[in-house]
Short mmCIF file of C-alpha atoms in Angstrom, two decimals:
data_model
loop_
_atom_site.label_atom_id
_atom_site.label_comp_id
_atom_site.label_asym_id
_atom_site.label_seq_id
_atom_site.Cartn_x
_atom_site.Cartn_y
_atom_site.Cartn_z
CA MET A 1 103.76 24.40 108.18
CA LYS A 2 101.19 26.76 106.74
CA LYS A 3 100.78 27.87 110.54
CA VAL A 4 104.63 28.62 110.49
CA MET A 5 104.55 30.66 107.26
CA LEU A 6 101.52 32.81 108.52
CA PHE A 7 103.16 33.53 111.74
CA ALA A 8 106.42 34.85 109.60
CA ALA A 9 104.40 36.87 107.48
CA LEU A 10 102.67 38.55 110.55
CA VAL A 11 105.83 39.30 112.15
CA VAL A 12 107.62 40.74 108.60
CA GLY A 13 104.11 43.11 108.28
CA SER A 14 104.41 44.32 112.03
CA MET A 15 108.05 45.12 111.27
CA ALA A 16 107.20 47.11 108.28
CA ILE A 17 104.73 49.16 109.85
CA SER A 18 106.86 49.90 112.84
CA SER A 19 109.28 51.21 110.41
CA CYS A 20 107.05 53.38 108.56
CA VAL A 21 105.89 55.08 111.70
CA SER A 22 109.41 56.01 112.71
CA LYS A 23 110.17 57.31 109.37
CA LYS A 24 107.03 59.43 109.62
CA GLU A 25 107.94 60.58 113.43
CA LEU A 26 111.47 61.51 111.95
CA VAL A 27 110.10 63.71 109.16
CA ASN A 28 107.54 65.39 111.73
CA CYS A 29 110.53 66.23 114.15
CA GLN A 30 112.56 67.50 111.04
CA ASN A 31 109.62 69.79 110.17
CA GLU A 32 109.47 70.97 113.38
CA ASN A 33 113.02 71.46 113.67
CA LYS A 34 112.99 73.81 110.80
CA GLU A 35 109.83 75.70 111.82
CA LEU A 36 111.80 76.32 114.97
CA SER A 37 114.87 77.36 113.19
CA ALA A 38 112.92 80.00 111.24
CA GLN A 39 111.57 81.50 114.39
CA TYR A 40 114.78 81.79 115.84
CA GLN A 41 116.11 83.44 112.97
CA ASN A 42 113.03 85.77 113.00
CA SER A 43 113.82 86.42 116.68
CA ARG A 44 117.30 87.24 116.05
CA GLU A 45 116.67 89.86 113.32
CA SER A 46 113.87 91.32 115.47
CA LEU A 47 116.78 91.68 118.47
CA ALA A 48 119.39 93.34 116.00
CA ALA A 49 117.04 96.02 115.09
CA ALA A 50 116.12 96.58 118.39
CA ASN A 51 119.83 96.83 119.47
CA ALA A 52 120.46 99.35 116.83
CA ARG A 53 117.62 101.63 118.40
CA ILE A 54 119.13 101.44 121.53
CA ASN A 55 122.70 102.31 120.37
CA SER A 56 120.87 105.61 118.59
CA LEU A 57 119.34 106.63 121.97
CA SER A 58 122.55 105.83 123.94
CA ASP A 59 124.13 108.29 121.82
CA GLN A 60 121.63 110.63 122.78
CA LEU A 61 121.97 109.94 126.40
CA LYS A 62 125.70 110.18 126.38
CA SER A 63 125.27 113.53 124.70
CA CYS A 64 123.00 114.90 127.53
CA GLN A 65 125.25 113.73 130.06
CA ASN A 66 128.10 115.35 128.51
CA ASN A 67 126.13 118.27 128.50
CA ASN A 68 125.16 118.04 132.14
CA ASP A 69 129.09 117.35 133.13
CA ALA A 70 129.80 120.85 131.33
CA LEU A 71 127.00 122.61 133.51
CA ALA A 72 128.43 121.25 136.62
CA LYS A 73 132.04 122.35 135.78
CA SER A 74 130.49 125.58 135.11
CA LEU A 75 128.79 125.73 138.43
CA GLU A 76 131.91 125.07 140.46
CA GLN A 77 133.86 127.67 138.42
CA SER A 78 130.98 130.24 139.48
CA LEU A 79 131.14 128.99 142.92
CA ASN A 80 135.19 129.73 143.12
CA ASN A 81 134.62 132.96 141.69
CA ALA A 82 134.02 135.49 144.79
CA ASN A 83 132.46 137.93 142.49
CA SER A 84 129.91 135.55 141.16
CA SER A 85 126.14 136.50 141.73
CA SER A 86 123.84 134.14 143.67
CA VAL A 87 121.68 134.76 140.71
CA ASN A 88 123.69 133.26 138.38
CA VAL A 89 124.75 130.40 140.81
CA ALA A 90 120.88 129.58 140.96
CA LYS A 91 120.19 129.56 137.59
CA LEU A 92 123.17 127.16 136.87
CA VAL A 93 121.62 124.95 139.49
CA ASP A 94 118.30 125.04 137.41
CA GLN A 95 119.93 124.24 134.15
CA ILE A 96 121.50 121.29 135.72
CA ASN A 97 118.40 120.13 137.42
CA GLU A 98 116.64 120.59 134.03
CA SER A 99 119.23 118.42 132.25
CA ASN A 100 118.95 115.65 134.64
CA GLN A 101 115.17 115.67 134.21
CA TYR A 102 115.59 115.60 130.54
CA ILE A 103 118.29 112.67 130.75
CA ARG A 104 115.83 110.83 132.98
CA HIS A 105 113.02 111.58 130.22
CA LEU A 106 114.95 110.34 127.53
CA ILE A 107 115.85 106.94 129.26
CA GLU A 108 112.14 106.45 129.99
CA VAL A 109 111.45 107.26 126.06
CA LYS A 110 114.13 104.97 125.14
CA SER A 111 112.53 102.20 127.04
CA LYS A 112 109.07 102.71 125.67
CA SER A 113 110.06 102.91 122.35
CA ASP A 114 112.19 99.95 122.09
CA SER A 115 109.65 97.93 123.96
CA LEU A 116 106.70 98.86 121.75
CA ASN A 117 108.62 98.35 118.27
CA LEU A 118 110.07 94.95 119.45
CA VAL A 119 106.72 93.64 120.43
CA LEU A 120 104.93 95.08 117.28
CA THR A 121 107.55 93.50 114.92
CA ASN A 122 107.69 89.91 116.85
CA ASN A 123 103.84 90.01 116.72
CA LEU A 124 103.77 90.46 113.22
CA THR A 125 106.86 88.24 112.21
CA ARG A 126 104.82 85.34 114.52
CA SER A 127 101.71 86.05 112.87
CA LEU A 128 103.03 85.28 109.10
CA SER A 129 103.88 81.71 107.97
CA LYS A 130 107.07 81.01 106.33
CA GLU A 131 105.35 81.23 102.85
CA ASP A 132 104.46 84.64 103.77
CA MET A 133 107.55 85.69 104.83
CA LYS A 134 109.13 85.04 101.51
CA ASP A 135 107.19 88.23 99.86
CA VAL A 136 107.10 90.23 103.16
CA ASP A 137 110.27 91.90 104.86
CA VAL A 138 110.05 93.56 108.17
CA GLN A 139 112.61 96.24 109.49
CA VAL A 140 112.64 98.77 112.39
CA LEU A 141 114.75 101.79 111.70
CA LYS A 142 115.00 104.63 114.25
CA GLY A 143 111.60 103.61 115.94
CA VAL A 144 109.83 103.37 112.92
CA VAL A 145 108.61 99.74 111.53
CA TYR A 146 108.84 99.09 107.76
CA ILE A 147 106.50 96.36 106.40
CA SER A 148 107.78 95.64 102.58
CA LEU A 149 105.35 93.66 100.40
CA SER A 150 106.21 92.28 96.85
CA ASP A 151 104.27 93.33 94.05
CA ASN A 152 104.24 89.60 92.87
CA MET A 153 102.22 88.83 96.06
CA LEU A 154 99.92 91.90 96.10
CA TYR A 155 99.03 92.62 92.57
CA LYS A 156 97.87 91.25 89.11
CA SER A 157 100.96 91.84 86.67
CA GLY A 158 101.11 95.39 85.48
CA SER A 159 97.97 96.20 87.37
CA TYR A 160 97.07 98.00 90.72
CA GLN A 161 94.03 95.24 91.52
CA ILE A 162 95.02 93.40 94.50
CA SER A 163 95.14 89.66 94.09
CA SER A 164 92.88 87.09 95.82
CA ALA A 165 96.18 85.54 97.15
CA ALA A 166 97.16 88.82 98.92
CA ASP A 167 94.26 88.77 101.34
CA ALA A 168 95.58 86.28 103.72
CA THR A 169 98.86 88.33 104.50
CA LEU A 170 96.66 91.72 104.47
CA SER A 171 94.29 90.45 107.15
CA LYS A 172 97.09 89.79 109.48
CA ILE A 173 99.00 92.94 108.95
CA ALA A 174 95.51 94.70 109.51
CA LYS A 175 95.11 93.06 112.98
CA ILE A 176 98.64 94.09 113.86
CA ILE A 177 97.42 97.81 112.96
CA MET A 178 94.40 97.63 114.74
CA ASP A 179 96.22 96.00 117.73
CA TYR A 180 98.21 99.31 118.12
CA PRO A 181 95.65 102.22 117.66
CA ASP A 182 98.14 104.82 118.68
CA TYR A 183 100.17 104.52 115.58
CA ASP A 184 99.66 106.10 112.10
CA VAL A 185 100.15 104.00 108.75
CA LEU A 186 101.54 105.16 105.66
CA ILE A 187 101.41 103.04 102.61
CA GLU A 188 103.91 104.02 99.94
CA GLY A 189 103.72 102.29 96.34
CA ASN A 190 107.20 101.91 94.36
CA THR A 191 107.92 100.56 91.04
CA ASP A 192 111.08 99.90 88.78
CA ASN A 193 112.08 102.11 85.92
CA VAL A 194 110.15 100.24 83.15
CA PRO A 195 107.76 102.52 81.68
CA ILE A 196 103.96 101.60 82.24
CA SER A 197 102.00 101.36 78.73
CA GLN A 198 98.47 101.36 79.50
CA THR A 199 95.89 103.72 78.40
CA ASN A 200 94.31 104.42 81.79
CA ILE A 201 97.66 104.60 83.57
CA ARG A 202 99.99 107.32 82.47
CA ASN A 203 103.43 106.48 84.06
CA ASN A 204 104.82 104.63 87.27
CA TRP A 205 103.98 107.97 89.28
CA ASP A 206 100.32 107.07 88.33
CA LEU A 207 100.85 103.16 88.96
CA SER A 208 102.48 103.68 92.62
CA CYS A 209 99.97 106.01 93.76
CA LEU A 210 97.19 103.58 92.75
CA ARG A 211 98.82 100.51 93.93
CA ALA A 212 99.11 102.25 97.48
CA SER A 213 95.39 103.38 97.10
CA SER A 214 94.20 99.83 96.60
CA VAL A 215 95.77 98.69 99.73
CA VAL A 216 94.57 101.58 101.79
CA GLN A 217 91.04 100.52 100.67
CA ALA A 218 91.52 96.94 101.13
CA LEU A 219 92.69 97.69 104.60
CA GLN A 220 89.60 100.00 105.41
CA THR A 221 86.77 98.01 103.32
CA LYS A 222 87.76 94.33 103.86
CA PHE A 223 89.53 94.26 107.27
CA GLY A 224 88.24 97.20 109.06
CA VAL A 225 90.93 99.47 109.64
CA ASP A 226 90.13 103.20 110.51
CA PRO A 227 90.60 105.10 107.46
CA LYS A 228 91.73 108.38 109.44
CA ARG A 229 94.97 106.37 110.29
CA LEU A 230 95.81 105.56 106.79
CA THR A 231 97.88 107.53 104.13
CA ALA A 232 98.19 106.54 100.46
CA ALA A 233 101.26 107.78 98.70
CA GLY A 234 103.36 106.90 95.62
CA ARG A 235 106.94 107.28 94.77
CA GLY A 236 106.98 105.76 91.10
CA GLU A 237 110.51 104.68 90.15
CA TYR A 238 112.55 107.22 92.31
CA ASN A 239 113.01 105.39 95.64
CA PRO A 240 114.81 102.33 94.36
CA VAL A 241 116.31 99.89 96.89
CA ALA A 242 118.60 97.91 94.28
CA ASP A 243 119.90 98.45 90.81
CA ASN A 244 117.29 98.59 87.89
CA ASN A 245 120.03 97.13 85.53
CA SER A 246 119.12 93.50 86.55
CA ALA A 247 115.75 91.51 86.87
CA ALA A 248 116.64 90.82 90.49
CA GLY A 249 116.94 94.23 91.21
CA LYS A 250 113.88 95.35 89.33
CA ASN A 251 111.95 92.67 91.25
CA LYS A 252 113.07 94.18 94.70
CA ASN A 253 112.11 97.66 93.44
CA ARG A 254 108.55 96.85 92.60
CA ARG A 255 107.29 96.63 96.24
CA THR A 256 104.72 98.63 98.42
CA GLN A 257 105.56 99.32 101.90
CA ILE A 258 103.53 99.81 105.08
CA ILE A 259 105.10 102.38 107.38
CA ILE A 260 103.54 102.04 110.90
CA THR A 261 104.64 105.15 113.36
CA PRO A 262 103.58 106.76 116.30
CA LYS A 263 100.96 109.45 115.86
CA LEU A 264 103.01 112.89 115.87
CA ASP A 265 101.08 114.72 118.66
CA GLN A 266 101.60 111.63 120.88
CA PHE A 267 104.87 111.37 119.74
CA MET A 268 105.80 114.98 120.70
CA ASP A 269 104.08 114.30 124.25
CA LEU A 270 106.35 111.17 124.72
CA ILE A 271 109.49 113.10 123.87
CA GLY A 272 108.29 116.23 126.06
CA GLN A 273 110.10 119.50 125.70
CA ALA A 274 114.02 119.70 125.83
CA PRO A 275 115.88 121.74 128.45
CA LYS A 276 116.04 125.50 127.37
CA GLU A 277 119.45 126.46 125.81
CA ASN A 278 121.79 128.80 128.25
CA GLN A 279 120.47 132.48 127.89
#
């Protein structure tokens, strides 16, 4: 009888262990599914930003194509005019060739710009955890990458001193910046409209500039970003993104933006020179 009872106990115990393992596997699968869903959403947002950039450059391309059509029509009229000189015809041909070359150049610039910004944004969003993304917003507007960081994550309350909790996020952003050496970086501080009352800080202009400077110095001294690529700026309370009449709006306005752009000289080299206007 004792052997029967012992055997029954072993069977019940085995079933309980199996049930626990199955529940654990289910929880793991659910967590993986949430993580994949978040990554999918980030990819969709990056794709939407890239599509907006494509639409902008497509409008420019369409404008150039319309100009090319007008030049072609003008050439046809000149050819039908017996009094038109060969010099004018040759000039129109040159203008059409320049226009066609510029259209091809625009297509190339569009492709390069979209690819660079999409890759940069995807690399950044992949490097940040789901916890990081609660205090970080990444957008691409007209070929420029904007990374907005909340002051709750970056600074101690009412201060421009960077908190230790911000180091993990800043280190990941610094790595992305260093992976793209041909880009300049503007750090821009922003505040809400509540006056600051500290003896060593005169107003929100001071606070926003000091916060931007703190981020610049952290990127340089802690994470090795070349200071020649960095610019610190403050906009005080005068660049709000939400209504300051609510606590939620004030929270959104208290932010530091890291703005990543191509260097001006390289950007101009990429764009090239537009066709000359008709003389």
